[in-house]
Amino acid sequence: MADSRILLGVLGGLGPMSTVYFCELLNRHTAARCDGDHIDMLISSRASTPDRTAFILGESKNDPLPVMLEEAHRLERAGVNLIVIPCNTAHYFYDGLTAGCHTPILNIIRETIVHLSALHVRRFGLLATEGTVKSHSYHRLCEAAGLICLTPTEEEQRTVTSIIYNQIKQNKPVDREAFRHVTDNLRARGCERLVLGCTELSLLKKEGLGDEIFVDSLDVLAYRTIKACGKTPIGFPASFETEANR
Amino acid sequence: MADSRILLGVLGGLGPMSTVYFCELLNRHTAARCDGDHIDMLISSRASTPDRTAFILGESKNDPLPVMLEEAHRLERAGVNLIVIPCNTAHYFYDGLTAGCHTPILNIIRETIVHLSALHVRRFGLLATEGTVKSHSYHRLCEAAGLICLTPTEEEQRTVTSIIYNQIKQNKPVDREAFRHVTDNLRARGCERLVLGCTELSLLKKEGLGDEIFVDSLDVLAYRTIKACGKTPIGFPASFETEANR
């Protein structure tokens, strides 16, 4: 790559479809008149990375961190200057990854919380994998920002988990009524925004959720990535305009 | 990657959107019950690769081959076992690429012609960039297979070129009526099938063309790639069934 351009590294495959959707977001939301205006990137989609949630919950001893580090090093050796990981659950391993790499890694959870703060949100609901919920990846960063993070009840969480693992990851139709039941309850508990804190759920938004209450962590990561690569983001939801001069 | 798995290399960014769509096809059409059932891949999306058609037509001295070779070598050093290029125009440089690499590279044009032969097609129309049309990339391989490749008139080709460069590559609405005018004329000239021989035009099909006369070269490449990676292809158009036991 020319020295003046950033080569973006995408540590992906977690899952494969949301990695593709993330790259689609980057391309669709970068101001471009021709191919050459887009971001140069190298995308590792290592679908065979051990399941993150199963390891976090202690259901599997198959640690994904060494595999993720191997892929991060593959990207580093290939010359990337910046790494992004379009998967929230994988950020449980963020400290281990940054300790083992010399390339900066954008943090999707931190960036989402910064975005919520910019929107003056005080209380939000988190829709995510059980791995992300139980490991308190969002909660820990929320406390410092003075934000309150509410999560679904245990029964509701089982619904969310099933939508992610048994429906979206298997390319099957999503039970939108069950999803709405969960989100209605979070609204009733006073959530000003609902965060799609699992990039499989971003695929649900891709098909249309049609409601400004949702903040998609993958949108936030795409927006920040485009800016970090020196490009101009276009066509993001209106909530991003409040950040235009950030 | 585990030794037993293939690491697929995608030489992409030509353009960036069709690379993303190709990866989406791979994921959507691989039989999978969980992330780990999908293909492991490394995708180079080097958007800044010089324009292929401009060089082929002599309008630019900016040769894309050295840049494509650099990316192919980047993929090879990173450990890929097989390379695919989801761009027809770039196959003008196929011989130069294979001469400069030690990794096998699937040829989208050759595979599309083999597919047409399996369908017993004798005469087809080619919808592609001016670079692909004028360099006779399809015609040369057709002769050996006994197939007749018809191309649009010069005026019609200008329409196709404009759809690719001024509409699809710029994320603008496509003049579908103008496109239909071109395809109607190719039908009238006796084409049994119309090949989407430019992966930007595959994006048009993604939005829906709803007609079995079209054979998408990107579908063919995705089908062959999934098989080459030892996976089971599912959900392809009916025309692929004739090849199931190939």
Coordinates of C-alpha atoms in Angstrom, one line a residue:
Chain A
M1 CA 0.0 0.0 0.0
A2 CA 1.1 3.6 -0.5
D3 CA 2.6 4.9 2.7
S4 CA 0.1 7.7 2.9
R5 CA -2.9 5.4 3.1
I6 CA -4.0 3.4 6.0
L7 CA -4.4 -0.3 5.5
L8 CA -7.3 -1.4 7.8
G9 CA -7.2 -4.8 9.4
V10 CA -10.5 -6.4 10.1
L11 CA -10.3 -9.3 12.7
G12 CA -13.5 -11.1 11.6
G13 CA -15.4 -14.2 11.1
L14 CA -17.1 -13.8 14.5
G15 CA -19.5 -14.5 12.9
P16 CA -18.8 -14.5 9.2
M17 CA -22.1 -12.7 8.1
S18 CA -21.7 -9.8 10.4
T19 CA -18.1 -9.3 9.2
V20 CA -19.4 -9.1 5.7
Y21 CA -22.1 -6.7 6.8
F22 CA -19.5 -4.5 8.5
C23 CA -17.5 -4.3 5.3
E24 CA -20.6 -3.4 3.4
L25 CA -21.3 -0.6 5.9
L26 CA -17.8 0.7 5.4
N27 CA -18.2 0.8 1.7
R28 CA -21.7 2.1 1.6
H29 CA -21.0 4.9 4.1
T30 CA -17.7 6.2 2.8
A31 CA -18.0 9.2 0.5
A32 CA -16.6 7.8 -2.8
R33 CA -16.9 8.6 -6.5
C34 CA -14.8 5.7 -7.6
D35 CA -13.2 2.5 -6.3
G36 CA -10.0 4.2 -5.3
D37 CA -11.8 6.5 -2.8
H38 CA -12.7 3.5 -0.6
I39 CA -10.7 2.2 2.3
D40 CA -7.9 -0.3 1.6
M41 CA -8.5 -3.3 3.9
L42 CA -7.4 -6.8 4.8
I43 CA -10.1 -8.9 6.3
S44 CA -9.4 -12.1 8.2
S45 CA -12.7 -14.1 8.4
R46 CA -11.6 -17.0 10.5
A47 CA -15.0 -18.8 10.9
S48 CA -13.3 -21.6 12.8
T49 CA -12.4 -19.5 15.8
P50 CA -13.8 -21.3 18.9
D51 CA -17.2 -19.9 20.1
R52 CA -16.6 -16.9 22.4
T53 CA -19.7 -17.1 24.5
A54 CA -19.3 -20.9 25.2
F55 CA -15.8 -20.2 26.6
I56 CA -16.8 -17.1 28.6
L57 CA -19.7 -19.1 30.3
G58 CA -17.4 -22.0 31.0
E59 CA -19.3 -24.4 28.8
S60 CA -16.2 -25.0 26.6
K61 CA -12.5 -25.1 27.4
N62 CA -11.7 -24.1 23.8
D63 CA -10.1 -20.7 24.3
P64 CA -10.6 -18.4 21.4
L65 CA -7.9 -15.9 22.4
P66 CA -4.9 -17.8 21.0
V67 CA -6.7 -18.1 17.7
M68 CA -7.7 -14.4 17.7
L69 CA -4.1 -13.5 18.5
E70 CA -2.9 -15.7 15.6
E71 CA -5.2 -13.8 13.3
A72 CA -4.2 -10.4 14.7
H73 CA -0.5 -11.3 14.1
R74 CA -1.4 -12.5 10.6
L75 CA -2.9 -9.1 9.9
E76 CA 0.1 -7.3 11.5
R77 CA 2.6 -9.2 9.5
A78 CA 0.7 -8.4 6.4
G79 CA 1.1 -4.7 7.2
V80 CA -2.2 -3.3 8.7
N81 CA -2.0 0.0 10.6
L82 CA -5.2 -0.3 12.5
I83 CA -7.4 -3.2 13.7
V84 CA -11.1 -3.4 14.2
I85 CA -13.2 -6.4 15.5
P86 CA -16.8 -6.3 14.3
C87 CA -18.0 -8.5 17.3
N88 CA -19.0 -7.4 20.7
T89 CA -18.6 -10.7 22.5
A90 CA -15.0 -10.9 21.3
H91 CA -14.2 -7.7 23.2
Y92 CA -14.1 -9.8 26.4
F93 CA -10.6 -10.7 25.1
Y94 CA -9.8 -7.0 24.2
D95 CA -7.1 -6.6 26.9
G96 CA -5.4 -9.9 26.0
L97 CA -5.4 -8.8 22.3
T98 CA -4.0 -5.4 22.9
A99 CA -1.3 -6.8 25.2
G100 CA -0.3 -9.2 22.5
C101 CA -0.3 -6.8 19.5
H102 CA 1.5 -3.6 18.6
T103 CA -1.3 -2.3 16.3
P104 CA -4.0 -0.1 17.8
I105 CA -7.4 -1.8 18.1
L106 CA -10.6 0.3 18.1
N107 CA -13.0 -0.9 20.9
I108 CA -16.6 -1.3 19.7
I109 CA -18.0 -1.2 23.2
R110 CA -16.0 1.9 24.3
E111 CA -17.0 3.7 21.1
T112 CA -20.7 2.8 21.5
I113 CA -20.7 4.2 25.1
V114 CA -19.0 7.4 23.9
H115 CA -21.7 7.6 21.2
L116 CA -24.5 7.2 23.8
S117 CA -22.9 9.8 26.0
A118 CA -22.8 12.2 23.1
L119 CA -26.5 11.6 22.7
H120 CA -27.0 12.5 26.4
V121 CA -28.4 9.0 27.1
R122 CA -28.5 8.1 30.8
R123 CA -30.2 4.7 30.8
F124 CA -30.0 2.2 27.9
G125 CA -30.9 -1.5 27.3
L126 CA -28.4 -4.0 26.1
L127 CA -29.3 -6.6 23.6
A128 CA -26.3 -8.9 23.4
T129 CA -25.0 -12.5 23.8
E130 CA -25.0 -14.0 27.2
G131 CA -21.2 -13.9 27.0
T132 CA -21.3 -10.1 26.7
V133 CA -24.0 -9.7 29.3
K134 CA -22.5 -12.0 32.0
S135 CA -19.0 -10.8 31.5
H136 CA -20.2 -7.2 32.1
S137 CA -18.2 -5.9 29.1
Y138 CA -20.6 -3.0 28.8
H139 CA -21.3 -2.4 32.5
R140 CA -17.7 -1.9 33.4
L141 CA -17.2 0.9 30.8
C142 CA -20.6 2.4 31.6
E143 CA -19.9 3.1 35.2
A144 CA -17.0 5.4 34.4
A145 CA -19.3 7.3 31.9
G146 CA -22.1 7.6 34.4
L147 CA -24.5 5.5 32.2
I148 CA -26.9 2.9 33.5
C149 CA -27.0 -0.3 31.5
L150 CA -30.1 -2.5 31.8
T151 CA -30.2 -6.1 30.6
P152 CA -33.1 -8.4 29.8
T153 CA -34.5 -10.8 32.4
E154 CA -33.1 -14.3 32.3
E155 CA -36.0 -15.6 30.4
E156 CA -35.8 -12.7 27.9
Q157 CA -32.1 -13.3 27.6
R158 CA -32.8 -16.9 26.5
T159 CA -35.0 -15.4 23.8
V160 CA -32.2 -13.1 22.6
T161 CA -29.7 -16.0 22.7
S162 CA -31.9 -18.2 20.7
I163 CA -32.4 -15.4 18.1
I164 CA -28.7 -15.0 17.7
Y165 CA -27.6 -18.7 17.7
N166 CA -30.5 -20.7 16.4
Q167 CA -31.9 -18.2 14.0
I168 CA -29.5 -15.5 12.7
K169 CA -26.3 -17.6 12.7
Q170 CA -28.2 -20.4 11.0
N171 CA -29.7 -18.1 8.3
K172 CA -33.2 -18.9 9.5
P173 CA -36.2 -16.5 9.8
V174 CA -36.1 -14.5 13.0
D175 CA -39.0 -14.5 15.5
R176 CA -39.6 -10.8 15.4
E177 CA -42.5 -10.9 17.8
A178 CA -40.4 -12.5 20.5
F179 CA -37.7 -9.9 19.8
R180 CA -40.3 -7.1 20.2
H181 CA -41.5 -8.6 23.4
V182 CA -38.0 -8.2 24.9
T183 CA -37.5 -4.7 23.6
D184 CA -41.0 -3.6 24.7
N185 CA -40.1 -4.7 28.3
L186 CA -36.8 -2.8 28.2
R187 CA -38.6 0.3 27.0
A188 CA -41.2 -0.1 29.8
R189 CA -38.2 -0.1 32.3
G190 CA -37.2 3.4 31.2
C191 CA -34.5 2.7 28.6
E192 CA -34.0 5.8 26.4
R193 CA -32.1 3.7 23.8
L194 CA -31.6 0.1 23.0
V195 CA -28.1 -1.0 22.0
L196 CA -27.7 -3.7 19.4
G197 CA -24.6 -5.0 21.3
C198 CA -24.2 -8.1 19.2
T199 CA -23.3 -7.8 15.5
E200 CA -25.6 -10.6 14.6
L201 CA -28.4 -8.4 15.8
S202 CA -27.1 -5.8 13.4
L203 CA -28.2 -8.1 10.7
L204 CA -31.7 -7.8 12.1
K205 CA -31.4 -4.1 11.7
K206 CA -30.1 -4.5 8.2
E207 CA -33.4 -6.1 7.3
G208 CA -35.2 -3.2 9.0
L209 CA -36.1 -2.4 12.6
G210 CA -37.5 1.1 11.6
D211 CA -37.1 2.6 15.1
E212 CA -34.8 5.4 16.2
I213 CA -34.6 3.9 19.7
F214 CA -32.0 1.4 18.4
V215 CA -28.3 2.2 18.4
D216 CA -26.3 -0.3 16.4
S217 CA -22.8 -0.9 17.8
L218 CA -21.8 -1.9 14.3
D219 CA -22.9 1.4 12.9
V220 CA -20.8 3.1 15.6
L221 CA -17.8 1.1 14.8
A222 CA -18.2 1.7 11.0
Y223 CA -18.5 5.4 11.6
R224 CA -15.4 5.6 13.8
T225 CA -13.4 3.4 11.4
I226 CA -14.2 5.5 8.4
K227 CA -13.0 8.6 10.3
A228 CA -9.9 6.9 11.6
C229 CA -9.0 5.9 8.0
G230 CA -9.2 9.6 7.0
K231 CA -12.4 9.2 4.9
T232 CA -15.7 11.1 5.1
P233 CA -18.6 9.2 6.6
I234 CA -22.0 9.7 4.8
G235 CA -25.5 8.5 5.2
F236 CA -25.4 7.4 8.9
P237 CA -28.5 7.7 11.1
A238 CA -29.4 11.2 12.3
S239 CA -28.0 10.5 15.7
F240 CA -24.5 10.6 14.3
E241 CA -24.9 14.2 13.3
T242 CA -24.5 15.3 16.9
E243 CA -21.0 13.9 16.6
A244 CA -20.1 15.5 13.4
N245 CA -17.6 17.9 14.9
R246 CA -16.2 15.5 17.4
Chain B
M1 CA -5.4 -22.2 10.5
A2 CA -5.6 -25.9 11.2
D3 CA -3.7 -27.8 8.5
S4 CA -6.8 -29.7 7.4
R5 CA -8.7 -26.6 6.5
I6 CA -8.3 -24.5 3.4
L7 CA -7.6 -20.8 4.0
L8 CA -9.2 -19.1 1.0
G9 CA -7.6 -15.9 -0.3
V10 CA -9.8 -13.4 -1.9
L11 CA -8.0 -10.9 -4.1
G12 CA -10.6 -8.1 -4.0
G13 CA -11.5 -4.5 -3.9
L14 CA -12.1 -4.6 -7.7
G15 CA -14.6 -3.0 -6.8
P16 CA -15.0 -3.1 -3.0
M17 CA -18.8 -3.6 -3.1
S18 CA -18.7 -6.7 -5.3
T19 CA -16.0 -8.2 -3.1
V20 CA -18.3 -7.8 -0.1
Y21 CA -21.2 -9.3 -2.1
F22 CA -19.0 -12.3 -3.1
C23 CA -18.2 -13.0 0.5
E24 CA -21.9 -12.7 1.4
L25 CA -22.6 -15.3 -1.3
L26 CA -20.0 -17.6 0.1
N27 CA -21.5 -17.4 3.6
R28 CA -25.1 -17.5 2.5
H29 CA -24.6 -20.5 0.2
T30 CA -22.4 -22.7 2.4
A31 CA -24.3 -25.4 4.4
A32 CA -23.6 -24.3 8.0
R33 CA -25.2 -24.8 11.4
C34 CA -22.7 -22.6 13.2
D35 CA -19.9 -20.1 12.5
G36 CA -17.3 -22.9 12.4
D37 CA -18.9 -24.6 9.4
H38 CA -18.1 -21.6 7.2
I39 CA -15.0 -21.1 5.1
D40 CA -11.9 -19.6 6.7
M41 CA -10.8 -16.7 4.5
L42 CA -8.5 -13.8 4.1
I43 CA -9.8 -11.0 2.0
S44 CA -7.6 -8.3 0.5
S45 CA -9.8 -5.4 -0.5
R46 CA -7.4 -3.0 -2.1
A47 CA -9.7 -0.3 -3.3
S48 CA -6.8 1.8 -4.6
T49 CA -5.8 -0.7 -7.3
P50 CA -5.5 1.3 -10.6
D51 CA -8.6 1.0 -12.8
R52 CA -8.4 -2.1 -14.9
T53 CA -10.5 -1.0 -17.8
A54 CA -8.8 2.4 -18.2
F55 CA -5.4 0.5 -18.5
I56 CA -6.7 -2.1 -20.9
L57 CA -8.2 0.5 -23.2
G58 CA -5.0 2.5 -23.1
E59 CA -6.6 5.5 -21.4
S60 CA -4.3 5.2 -18.4
K61 CA -0.6 4.1 -18.1
N62 CA -1.3 3.1 -14.5
D63 CA -0.8 -0.7 -14.6
P64 CA -2.9 -2.6 -12.1
L65 CA -0.9 -5.8 -12.4
P66 CA 2.0 -4.9 -10.1
V67 CA -0.5 -3.9 -7.4
M68 CA -2.6 -7.1 -7.9
L69 CA 0.6 -9.1 -7.7
E70 CA 1.6 -7.3 -4.5
E71 CA -1.8 -8.2 -3.0
A72 CA -1.5 -11.8 -4.2
H73 CA 1.9 -12.1 -2.5
R74 CA 0.5 -10.6 0.6
L75 CA -2.2 -13.3 0.7
E76 CA 0.4 -16.0 -0.1
R77 CA 2.8 -14.9 2.7
A78 CA -0.2 -14.9 5.1
G79 CA -0.8 -18.6 4.2
V80 CA -3.7 -18.9 1.8
N81 CA -4.0 -22.2 -0.2
L82 CA -6.3 -21.0 -3.0
I83 CA -7.0 -17.6 -4.5
V84 CA -10.1 -16.2 -6.1
I85 CA -10.6 -12.9 -7.8
P86 CA -14.3 -11.7 -7.8
C87 CA -13.8 -9.4 -10.8
N88 CA -14.1 -10.4 -14.5
T89 CA -12.1 -7.4 -15.9
A90 CA -9.1 -8.3 -13.7
H91 CA -8.9 -11.6 -15.4
Y92 CA -7.2 -9.8 -18.3
F93 CA -4.2 -10.1 -16.1
Y94 CA -4.8 -13.7 -15.1
D95 CA -1.8 -15.1 -17.0
G96 CA 0.5 -12.5 -15.4
L97 CA -0.9 -13.3 -12.0
T98 CA -0.5 -17.1 -12.3
A99 CA 3.0 -16.7 -13.6
G100 CA 3.9 -14.6 -10.6
C101 CA 2.3 -16.7 -7.9
H102 CA 2.6 -20.3 -6.7
T103 CA -1.0 -20.5 -5.3
P104 CA -3.7 -21.9 -7.6
I105 CA -6.2 -19.2 -8.8
L106 CA -9.7 -20.1 -9.9
N107 CA -10.6 -18.4 -13.2
I108 CA -14.1 -16.8 -13.1
I109 CA -14.3 -16.6 -16.9
R110 CA -13.3 -20.2 -17.5
E111 CA -15.7 -21.5 -14.8
T112 CA -18.5 -19.5 -16.2
I113 CA -18.0 -20.9 -19.6
V114 CA -17.8 -24.4 -18.2
H115 CA -21.1 -23.7 -16.5
L116 CA -22.7 -22.5 -19.7
S117 CA -21.5 -25.7 -21.5
A118 CA -23.0 -27.8 -18.8
L119 CA -26.3 -26.0 -19.5
H120 CA -25.9 -26.9 -23.2
V121 CA -25.9 -23.2 -24.1
R122 CA -24.6 -22.5 -27.6
R123 CA -25.1 -18.7 -27.9
F124 CA -25.0 -16.2 -25.0
G125 CA -24.8 -12.5 -24.6
L126 CA -22.0 -10.9 -22.5
L127 CA -22.7 -7.9 -20.2
A128 CA -19.4 -6.7 -19.0
T129 CA -17.0 -3.7 -18.9
E130 CA -15.5 -2.4 -22.1
G131 CA -12.2 -3.8 -20.8
T132 CA -13.5 -7.3 -20.7
V133 CA -15.4 -7.0 -24.0
K134 CA -12.5 -5.4 -26.0
S135 CA -9.8 -7.6 -24.6
H136 CA -11.8 -10.7 -25.7
S137 CA -11.3 -12.4 -22.3
Y138 CA -14.6 -14.4 -22.8
H139 CA -14.3 -14.8 -26.6
R140 CA -10.9 -16.5 -26.5
L141 CA -12.1 -19.2 -24.0
C142 CA -15.4 -19.6 -25.8
E143 CA -13.9 -20.7 -29.1
A144 CA -12.3 -23.7 -27.5
A145 CA -15.7 -24.6 -25.9
G146 CA -17.6 -24.2 -29.2
L147 CA -19.7 -21.4 -27.7
I148 CA -20.8 -18.2 -29.4
C149 CA -20.4 -15.0 -27.4
L150 CA -22.4 -12.0 -28.6
T151 CA -21.7 -8.5 -27.2
P152 CA -23.9 -5.3 -27.2
T153 CA -23.6 -2.8 -30.0
E154 CA -21.2 0.1 -29.4
E155 CA -24.0 2.4 -28.3
E156 CA -25.5 -0.3 -26.0
Q157 CA -22.0 -0.9 -24.5
R158 CA -21.9 2.8 -23.6
T159 CA -25.1 2.2 -21.6
V160 CA -23.6 -0.8 -19.8
T161 CA -20.4 1.1 -19.1
S162 CA -22.3 4.0 -17.7
I163 CA -24.4 1.7 -15.5
I164 CA -21.3 0.1 -14.1
Y165 CA -19.1 3.2 -13.6
N166 CA -21.6 6.1 -13.1
Q167 CA -24.3 4.3 -11.3
I168 CA -23.4 1.1 -9.5
K169 CA -19.8 2.1 -8.5
Q170 CA -21.1 5.4 -7.2
N171 CA -24.0 3.9 -5.2
K172 CA -26.5 5.7 -7.4
P173 CA -29.9 4.3 -8.7
V174 CA -29.6 2.2 -11.8
D175 CA -31.4 3.0 -15.0
R176 CA -33.1 -0.3 -15.3
E177 CA -35.1 0.6 -18.4
A178 CA -31.8 1.3 -20.2
F179 CA -30.4 -2.0 -19.0
R180 CA -33.5 -3.8 -20.2
H181 CA -33.2 -2.2 -23.6
V182 CA -29.7 -3.7 -23.9
T183 CA -30.8 -7.1 -22.7
D184 CA -33.9 -7.2 -24.9
N185 CA -31.8 -6.6 -28.0
L186 CA -29.4 -9.4 -27.0
R187 CA -32.4 -11.7 -26.6
A188 CA -33.7 -10.7 -30.0
R189 CA -30.4 -11.7 -31.5
G190 CA -30.9 -15.2 -30.3
C191 CA -29.0 -15.4 -27.0
E192 CA -30.1 -18.3 -24.9
R193 CA -28.5 -16.9 -21.8
L194 CA -27.1 -13.5 -20.7
V195 CA -24.0 -13.5 -18.6
L196 CA -23.4 -11.0 -15.9
G197 CA -19.7 -10.8 -16.7
C198 CA -18.9 -7.9 -14.5
T199 CA -19.3 -8.3 -10.7
E200 CA -20.8 -4.8 -10.4
L201 CA -23.7 -6.1 -12.5
S202 CA -24.0 -8.9 -10.0
L203 CA -25.0 -6.2 -7.5
L204 CA -27.9 -5.4 -9.9
K205 CA -29.0 -9.1 -9.6
K206 CA -28.7 -8.9 -5.9
E207 CA -31.4 -6.3 -5.9
G208 CA -33.4 -8.6 -8.2
L209 CA -33.5 -9.2 -11.9
G210 CA -36.1 -12.0 -11.6
D211 CA -35.3 -13.8 -14.8
E212 CA -33.7 -17.1 -15.4
I213 CA -32.0 -16.0 -18.6
F214 CA -29.3 -14.4 -16.5
V215 CA -26.2 -16.3 -15.4
D216 CA -24.2 -14.5 -12.8
S217 CA -20.5 -15.1 -13.1
L218 CA -20.2 -14.3 -9.4
D219 CA -22.7 -17.1 -8.5
V220 CA -20.6 -19.5 -10.6
L221 CA -17.4 -18.4 -8.8
A222 CA -19.0 -18.7 -5.4
Y223 CA -20.3 -22.2 -6.2
R224 CA -17.0 -23.4 -7.4
T225 CA -15.2 -21.8 -4.4
I226 CA -17.4 -23.4 -1.9
K227 CA -16.8 -26.8 -3.5
A228 CA -13.1 -26.2 -3.8
C229 CA -13.0 -25.5 0.0
G230 CA -14.6 -28.8 0.7
K231 CA -18.0 -27.4 1.7
T232 CA -21.5 -28.1 0.5
P233 CA -23.1 -25.4 -1.6
I234 CA -26.8 -24.7 -1.0
G235 CA -29.5 -22.5 -2.3
F236 CA -28.0 -21.7 -5.7
P237 CA -30.3 -21.1 -8.8
A238 CA -31.8 -24.1 -10.3
S239 CA -29.3 -24.1 -13.2
F240 CA -26.6 -25.2 -10.8
E241 CA -28.4 -28.5 -10.1
T242 CA -27.4 -29.8 -13.5
E243 CA -23.8 -29.6 -12.2
A244 CA -24.4 -31.2 -8.8
N245 CA -22.5 -34.4 -9.7
R246 CA -19.8 -32.7 -11.6

